[in-house]
mmCIF file of N, CA and C in Angstrom:
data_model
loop_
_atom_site.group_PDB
_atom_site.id
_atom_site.type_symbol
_atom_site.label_atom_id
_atom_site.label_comp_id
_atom_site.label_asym_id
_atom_site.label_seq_id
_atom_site.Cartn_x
_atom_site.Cartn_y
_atom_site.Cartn_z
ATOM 1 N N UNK A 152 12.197 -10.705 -34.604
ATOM 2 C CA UNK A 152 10.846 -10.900 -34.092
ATOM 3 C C UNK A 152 10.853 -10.844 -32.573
ATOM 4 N N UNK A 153 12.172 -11.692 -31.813
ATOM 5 C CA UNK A 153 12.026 -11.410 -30.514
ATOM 6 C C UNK A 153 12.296 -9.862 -29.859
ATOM 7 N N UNK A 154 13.162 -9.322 -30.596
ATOM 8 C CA UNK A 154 13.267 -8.198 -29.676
ATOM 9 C C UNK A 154 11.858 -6.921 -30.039
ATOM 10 N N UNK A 155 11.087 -7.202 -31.373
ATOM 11 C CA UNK A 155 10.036 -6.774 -31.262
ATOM 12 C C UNK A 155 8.836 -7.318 -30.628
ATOM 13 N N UNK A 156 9.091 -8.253 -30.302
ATOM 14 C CA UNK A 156 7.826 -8.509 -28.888
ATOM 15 C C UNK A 156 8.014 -8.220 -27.714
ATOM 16 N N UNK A 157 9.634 -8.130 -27.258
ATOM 17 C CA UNK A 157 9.606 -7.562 -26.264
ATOM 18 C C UNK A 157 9.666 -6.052 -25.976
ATOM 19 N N UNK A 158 9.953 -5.687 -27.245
ATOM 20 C CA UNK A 158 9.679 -3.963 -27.030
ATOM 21 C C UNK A 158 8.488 -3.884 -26.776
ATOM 22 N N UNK A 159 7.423 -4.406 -27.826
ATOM 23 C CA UNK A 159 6.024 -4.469 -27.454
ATOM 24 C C UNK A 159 5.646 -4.568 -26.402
ATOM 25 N N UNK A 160 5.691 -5.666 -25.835
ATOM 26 C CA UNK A 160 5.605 -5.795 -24.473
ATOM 27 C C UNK A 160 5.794 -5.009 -23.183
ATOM 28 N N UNK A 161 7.348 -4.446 -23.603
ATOM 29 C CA UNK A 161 7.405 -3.558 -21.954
ATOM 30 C C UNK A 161 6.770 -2.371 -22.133
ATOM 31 N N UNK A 162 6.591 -2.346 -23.691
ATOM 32 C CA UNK A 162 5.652 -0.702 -23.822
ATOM 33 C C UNK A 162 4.303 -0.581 -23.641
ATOM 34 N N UNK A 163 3.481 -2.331 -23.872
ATOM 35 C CA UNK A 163 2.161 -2.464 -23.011
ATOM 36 C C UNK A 163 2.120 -2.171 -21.403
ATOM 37 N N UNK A 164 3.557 -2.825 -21.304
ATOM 38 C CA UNK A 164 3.562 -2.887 -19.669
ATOM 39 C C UNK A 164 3.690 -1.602 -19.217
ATOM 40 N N UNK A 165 4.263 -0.750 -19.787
ATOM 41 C CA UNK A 165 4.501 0.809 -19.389
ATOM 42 C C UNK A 165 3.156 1.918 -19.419
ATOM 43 N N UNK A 166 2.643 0.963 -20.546
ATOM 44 C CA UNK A 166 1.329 2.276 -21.005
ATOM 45 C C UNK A 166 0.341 1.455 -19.716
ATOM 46 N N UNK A 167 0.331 0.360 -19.742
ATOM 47 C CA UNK A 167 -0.578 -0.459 -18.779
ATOM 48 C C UNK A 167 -0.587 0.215 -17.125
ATOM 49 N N UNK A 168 0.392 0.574 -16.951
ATOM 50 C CA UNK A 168 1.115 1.150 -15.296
ATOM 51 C C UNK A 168 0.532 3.034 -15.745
ATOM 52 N N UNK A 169 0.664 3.471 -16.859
ATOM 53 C CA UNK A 169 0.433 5.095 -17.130
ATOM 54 C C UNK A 169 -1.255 5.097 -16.821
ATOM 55 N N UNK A 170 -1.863 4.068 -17.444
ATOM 56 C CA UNK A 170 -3.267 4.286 -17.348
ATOM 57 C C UNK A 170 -3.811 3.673 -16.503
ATOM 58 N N UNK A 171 -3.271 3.590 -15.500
ATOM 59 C CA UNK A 171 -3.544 3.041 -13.711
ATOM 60 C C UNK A 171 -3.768 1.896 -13.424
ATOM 61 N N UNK A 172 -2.877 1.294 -14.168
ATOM 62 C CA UNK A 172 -2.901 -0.270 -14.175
ATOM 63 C C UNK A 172 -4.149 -1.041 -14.784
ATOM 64 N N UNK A 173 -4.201 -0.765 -16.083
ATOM 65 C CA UNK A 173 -5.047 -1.212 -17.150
ATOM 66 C C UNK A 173 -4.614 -2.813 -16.832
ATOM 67 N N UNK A 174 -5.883 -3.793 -16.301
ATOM 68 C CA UNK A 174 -5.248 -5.082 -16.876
ATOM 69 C C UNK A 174 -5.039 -5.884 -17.551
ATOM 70 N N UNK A 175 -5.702 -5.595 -18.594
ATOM 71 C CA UNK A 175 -5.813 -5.889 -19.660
ATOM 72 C C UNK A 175 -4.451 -5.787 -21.051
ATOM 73 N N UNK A 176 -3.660 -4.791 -20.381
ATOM 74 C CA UNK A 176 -2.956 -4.195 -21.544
ATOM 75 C C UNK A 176 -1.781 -4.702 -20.343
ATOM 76 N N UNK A 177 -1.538 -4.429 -19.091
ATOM 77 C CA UNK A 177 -0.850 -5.616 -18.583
ATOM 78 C C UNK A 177 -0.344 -6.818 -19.132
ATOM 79 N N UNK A 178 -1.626 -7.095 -18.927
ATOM 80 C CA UNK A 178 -1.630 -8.941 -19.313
ATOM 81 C C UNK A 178 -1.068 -9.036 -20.507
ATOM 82 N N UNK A 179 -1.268 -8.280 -21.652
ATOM 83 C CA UNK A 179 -0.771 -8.632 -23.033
ATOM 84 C C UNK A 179 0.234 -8.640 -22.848
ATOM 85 N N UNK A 180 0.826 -7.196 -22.486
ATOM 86 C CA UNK A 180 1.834 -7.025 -22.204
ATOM 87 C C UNK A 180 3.348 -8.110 -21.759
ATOM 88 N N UNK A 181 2.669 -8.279 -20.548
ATOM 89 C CA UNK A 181 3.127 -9.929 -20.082
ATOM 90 C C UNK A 181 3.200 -10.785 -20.962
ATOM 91 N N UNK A 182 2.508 -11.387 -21.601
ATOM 92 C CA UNK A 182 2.311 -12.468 -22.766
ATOM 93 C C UNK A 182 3.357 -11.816 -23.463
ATOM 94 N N UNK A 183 3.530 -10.438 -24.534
ATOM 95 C CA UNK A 183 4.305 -10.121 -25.483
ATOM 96 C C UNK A 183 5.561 -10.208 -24.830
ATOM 97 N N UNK A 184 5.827 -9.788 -23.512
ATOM 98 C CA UNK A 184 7.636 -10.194 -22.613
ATOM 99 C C UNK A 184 7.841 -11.457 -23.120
ATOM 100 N N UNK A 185 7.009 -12.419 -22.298
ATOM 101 C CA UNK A 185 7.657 -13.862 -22.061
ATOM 102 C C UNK A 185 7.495 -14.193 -23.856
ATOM 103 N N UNK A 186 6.977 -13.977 -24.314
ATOM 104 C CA UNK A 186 6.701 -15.036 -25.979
ATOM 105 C C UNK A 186 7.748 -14.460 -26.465
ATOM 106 N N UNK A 187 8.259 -13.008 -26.112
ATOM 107 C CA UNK A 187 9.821 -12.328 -27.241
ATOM 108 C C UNK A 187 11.029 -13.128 -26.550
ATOM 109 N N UNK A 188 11.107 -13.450 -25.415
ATOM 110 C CA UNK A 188 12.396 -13.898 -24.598
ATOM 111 C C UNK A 188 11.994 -15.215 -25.141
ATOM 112 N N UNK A 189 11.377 -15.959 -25.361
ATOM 113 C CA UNK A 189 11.382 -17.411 -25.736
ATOM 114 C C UNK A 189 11.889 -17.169 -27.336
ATOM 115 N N UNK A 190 11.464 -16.329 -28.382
ATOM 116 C CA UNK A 190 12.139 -16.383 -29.244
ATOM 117 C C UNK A 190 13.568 -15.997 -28.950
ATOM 118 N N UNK A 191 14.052 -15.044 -28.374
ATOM 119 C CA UNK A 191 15.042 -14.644 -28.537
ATOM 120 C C UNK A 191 16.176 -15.576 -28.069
ATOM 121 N N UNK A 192 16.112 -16.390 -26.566
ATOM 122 C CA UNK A 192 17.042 -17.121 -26.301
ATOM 123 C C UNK A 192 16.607 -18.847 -26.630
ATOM 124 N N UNK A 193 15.556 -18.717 -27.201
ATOM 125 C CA UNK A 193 15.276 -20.317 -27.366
ATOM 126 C C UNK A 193 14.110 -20.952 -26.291
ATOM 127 N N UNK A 194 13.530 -21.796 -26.394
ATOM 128 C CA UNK A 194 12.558 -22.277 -25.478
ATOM 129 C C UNK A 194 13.185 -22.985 -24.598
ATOM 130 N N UNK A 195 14.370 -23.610 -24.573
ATOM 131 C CA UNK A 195 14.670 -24.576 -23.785
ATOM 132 C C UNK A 195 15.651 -23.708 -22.686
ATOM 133 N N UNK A 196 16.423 -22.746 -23.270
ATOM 134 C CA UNK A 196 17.191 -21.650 -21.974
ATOM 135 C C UNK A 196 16.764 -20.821 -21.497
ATOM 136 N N UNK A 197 15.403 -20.429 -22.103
ATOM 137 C CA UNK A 197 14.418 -20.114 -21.152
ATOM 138 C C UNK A 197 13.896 -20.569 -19.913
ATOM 139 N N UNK A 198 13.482 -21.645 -20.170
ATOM 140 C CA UNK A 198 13.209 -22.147 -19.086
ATOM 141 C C UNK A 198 14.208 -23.142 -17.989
ATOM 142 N N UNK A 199 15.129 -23.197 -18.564
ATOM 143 C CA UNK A 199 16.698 -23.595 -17.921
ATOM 144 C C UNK A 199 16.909 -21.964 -16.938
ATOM 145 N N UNK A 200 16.499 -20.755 -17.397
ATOM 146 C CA UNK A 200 16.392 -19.842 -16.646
ATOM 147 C C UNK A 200 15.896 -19.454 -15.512
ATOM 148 N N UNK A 201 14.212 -19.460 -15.787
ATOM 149 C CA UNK A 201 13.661 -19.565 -14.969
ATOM 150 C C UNK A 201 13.830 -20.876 -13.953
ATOM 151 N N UNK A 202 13.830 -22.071 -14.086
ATOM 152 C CA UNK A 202 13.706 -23.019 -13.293
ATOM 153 C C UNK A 202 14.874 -23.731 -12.401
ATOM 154 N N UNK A 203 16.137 -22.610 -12.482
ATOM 155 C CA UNK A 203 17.376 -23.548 -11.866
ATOM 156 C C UNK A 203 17.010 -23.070 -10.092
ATOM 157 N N UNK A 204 17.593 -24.304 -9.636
ATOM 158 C CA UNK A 204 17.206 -24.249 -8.098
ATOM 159 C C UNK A 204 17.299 -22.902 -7.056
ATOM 160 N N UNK A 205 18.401 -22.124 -7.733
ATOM 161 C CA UNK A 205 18.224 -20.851 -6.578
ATOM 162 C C UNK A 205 17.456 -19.919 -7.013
ATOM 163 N N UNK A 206 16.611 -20.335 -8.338
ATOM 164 C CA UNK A 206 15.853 -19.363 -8.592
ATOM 165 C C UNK A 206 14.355 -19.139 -8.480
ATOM 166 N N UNK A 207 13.943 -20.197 -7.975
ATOM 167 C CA UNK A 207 12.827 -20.818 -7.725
ATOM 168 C C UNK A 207 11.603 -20.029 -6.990
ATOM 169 N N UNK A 208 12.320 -19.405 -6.358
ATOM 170 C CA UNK A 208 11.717 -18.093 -5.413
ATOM 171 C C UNK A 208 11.252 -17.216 -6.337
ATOM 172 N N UNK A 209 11.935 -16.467 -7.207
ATOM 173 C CA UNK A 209 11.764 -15.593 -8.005
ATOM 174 C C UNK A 209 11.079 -15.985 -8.953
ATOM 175 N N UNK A 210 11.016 -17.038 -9.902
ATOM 176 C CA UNK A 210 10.310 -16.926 -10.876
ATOM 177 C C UNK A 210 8.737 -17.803 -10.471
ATOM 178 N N UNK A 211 8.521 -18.301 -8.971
ATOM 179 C CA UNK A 211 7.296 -18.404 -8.523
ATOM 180 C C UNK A 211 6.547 -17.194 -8.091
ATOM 181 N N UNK A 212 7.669 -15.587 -7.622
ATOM 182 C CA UNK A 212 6.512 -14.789 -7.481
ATOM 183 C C UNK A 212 6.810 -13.761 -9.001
ATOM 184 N N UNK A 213 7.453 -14.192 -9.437
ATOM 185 C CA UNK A 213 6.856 -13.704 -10.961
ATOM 186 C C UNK A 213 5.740 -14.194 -11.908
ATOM 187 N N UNK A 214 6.387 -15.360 -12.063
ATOM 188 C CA UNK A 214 5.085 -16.293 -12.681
ATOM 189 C C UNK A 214 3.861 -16.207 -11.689
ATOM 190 N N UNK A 215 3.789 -16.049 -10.898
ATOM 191 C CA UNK A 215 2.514 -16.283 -9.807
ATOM 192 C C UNK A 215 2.016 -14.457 -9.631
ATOM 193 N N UNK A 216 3.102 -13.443 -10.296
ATOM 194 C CA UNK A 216 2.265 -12.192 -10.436
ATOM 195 C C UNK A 216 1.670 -12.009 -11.339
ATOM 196 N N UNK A 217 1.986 -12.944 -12.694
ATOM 197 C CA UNK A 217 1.655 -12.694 -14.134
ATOM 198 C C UNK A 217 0.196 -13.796 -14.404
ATOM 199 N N UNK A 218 -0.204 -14.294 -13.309
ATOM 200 C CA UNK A 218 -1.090 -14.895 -12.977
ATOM 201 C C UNK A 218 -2.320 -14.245 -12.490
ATOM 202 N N UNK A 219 -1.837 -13.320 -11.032
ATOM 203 C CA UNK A 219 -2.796 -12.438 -10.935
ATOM 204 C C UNK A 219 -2.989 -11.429 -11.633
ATOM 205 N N UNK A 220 -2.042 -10.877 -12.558
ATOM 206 C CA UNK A 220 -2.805 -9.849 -13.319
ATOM 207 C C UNK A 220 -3.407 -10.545 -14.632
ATOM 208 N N UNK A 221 -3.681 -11.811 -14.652
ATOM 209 C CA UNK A 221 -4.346 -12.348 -15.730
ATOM 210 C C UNK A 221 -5.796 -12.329 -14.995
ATOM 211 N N UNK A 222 -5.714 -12.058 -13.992
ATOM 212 C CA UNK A 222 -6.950 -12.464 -13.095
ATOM 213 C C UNK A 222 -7.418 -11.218 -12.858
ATOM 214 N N UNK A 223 -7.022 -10.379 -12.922
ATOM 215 C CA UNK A 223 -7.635 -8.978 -12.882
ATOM 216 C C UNK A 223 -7.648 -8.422 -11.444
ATOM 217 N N UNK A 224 -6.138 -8.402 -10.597
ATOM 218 C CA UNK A 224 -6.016 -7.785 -9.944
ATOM 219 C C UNK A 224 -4.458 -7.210 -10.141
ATOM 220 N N UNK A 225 -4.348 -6.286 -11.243
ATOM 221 C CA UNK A 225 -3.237 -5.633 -11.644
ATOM 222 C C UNK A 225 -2.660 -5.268 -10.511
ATOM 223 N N UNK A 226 -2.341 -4.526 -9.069
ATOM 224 C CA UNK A 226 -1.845 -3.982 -8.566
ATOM 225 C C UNK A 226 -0.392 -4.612 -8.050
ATOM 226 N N UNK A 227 -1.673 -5.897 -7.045
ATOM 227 C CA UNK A 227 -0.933 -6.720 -6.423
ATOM 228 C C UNK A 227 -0.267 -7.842 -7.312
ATOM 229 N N UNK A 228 -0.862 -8.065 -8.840
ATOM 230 C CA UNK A 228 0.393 -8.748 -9.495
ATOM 231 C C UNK A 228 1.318 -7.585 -10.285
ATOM 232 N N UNK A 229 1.539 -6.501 -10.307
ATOM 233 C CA UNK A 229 2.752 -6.071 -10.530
ATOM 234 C C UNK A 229 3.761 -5.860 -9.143
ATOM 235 N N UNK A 230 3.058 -5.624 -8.278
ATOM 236 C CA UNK A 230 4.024 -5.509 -7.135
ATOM 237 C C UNK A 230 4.930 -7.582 -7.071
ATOM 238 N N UNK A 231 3.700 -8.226 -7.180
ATOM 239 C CA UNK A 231 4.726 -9.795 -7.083
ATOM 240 C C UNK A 231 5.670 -9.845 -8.251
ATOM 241 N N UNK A 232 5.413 -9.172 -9.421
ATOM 242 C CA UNK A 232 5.990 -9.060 -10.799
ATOM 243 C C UNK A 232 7.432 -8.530 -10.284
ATOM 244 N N UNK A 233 7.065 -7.294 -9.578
ATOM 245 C CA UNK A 233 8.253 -6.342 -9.598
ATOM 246 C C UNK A 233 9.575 -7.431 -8.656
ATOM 247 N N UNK A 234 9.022 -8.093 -7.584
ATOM 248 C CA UNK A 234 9.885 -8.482 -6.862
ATOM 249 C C UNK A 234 10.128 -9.472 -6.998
ATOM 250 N N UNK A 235 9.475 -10.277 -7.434
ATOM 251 C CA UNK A 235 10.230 -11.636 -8.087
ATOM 252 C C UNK A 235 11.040 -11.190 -9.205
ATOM 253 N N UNK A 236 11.098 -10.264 -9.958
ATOM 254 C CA UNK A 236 12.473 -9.761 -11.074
ATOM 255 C C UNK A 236 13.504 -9.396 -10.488
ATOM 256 N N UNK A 237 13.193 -8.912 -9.386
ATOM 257 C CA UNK A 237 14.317 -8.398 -8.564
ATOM 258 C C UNK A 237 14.876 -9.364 -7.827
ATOM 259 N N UNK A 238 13.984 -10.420 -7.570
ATOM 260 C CA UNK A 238 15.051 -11.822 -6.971
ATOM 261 C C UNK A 238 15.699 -12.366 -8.162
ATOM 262 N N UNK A 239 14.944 -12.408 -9.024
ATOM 263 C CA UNK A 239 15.556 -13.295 -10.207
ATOM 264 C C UNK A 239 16.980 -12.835 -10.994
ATOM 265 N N UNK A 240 16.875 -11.639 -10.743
ATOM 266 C CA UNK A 240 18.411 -10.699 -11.609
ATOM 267 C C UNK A 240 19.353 -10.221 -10.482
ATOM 268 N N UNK A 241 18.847 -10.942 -9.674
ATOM 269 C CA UNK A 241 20.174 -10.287 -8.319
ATOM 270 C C UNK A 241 21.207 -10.970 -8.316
#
């Protein structure tokens, strides 16, 4: 189930970015990532993930991009999306 939500997911997120940043299909998108990674590694190392101290940076401008594109300004929350992943996996 988890790794089919997250396929789901990055393939909303992909079709979402093809059709010029749909935000709508974004946003699901988003939702279907984070809800497959909570099945897949568990709820509690999930967020043992996101929340350990040097990571704090990163998963505030992730979580805080997946915010604005709930808000309906897709652009500027995939650009915070993009770079808070990139702090977070470095």
């Amino acid at each position: 189930i988890g790794l089919g939500l997250v396929g789901f997911g990055l393939f909303f997120i992909l079709f979402g970015m093809l059709l010029y940043f749909d935000s709508v299909l974004l946003a699901f998108g988003n939702i279907l990532f984070l809800s497959g990674l909570v099945f897949i590694i568990g709820f509690k190392r999930t967020f043992n993930f996101f929340f350990q101290r040097p990571k704090l940076k990163g998963t505030s401008f992730f979580l805080g991009g997946i915010l604005i594109v709930l808000m309906r300004w897709p652009l500027l929350g995939m650009l915070l999306e993009a770079y808070g992943f990139i702090t977070l996996f470095r």
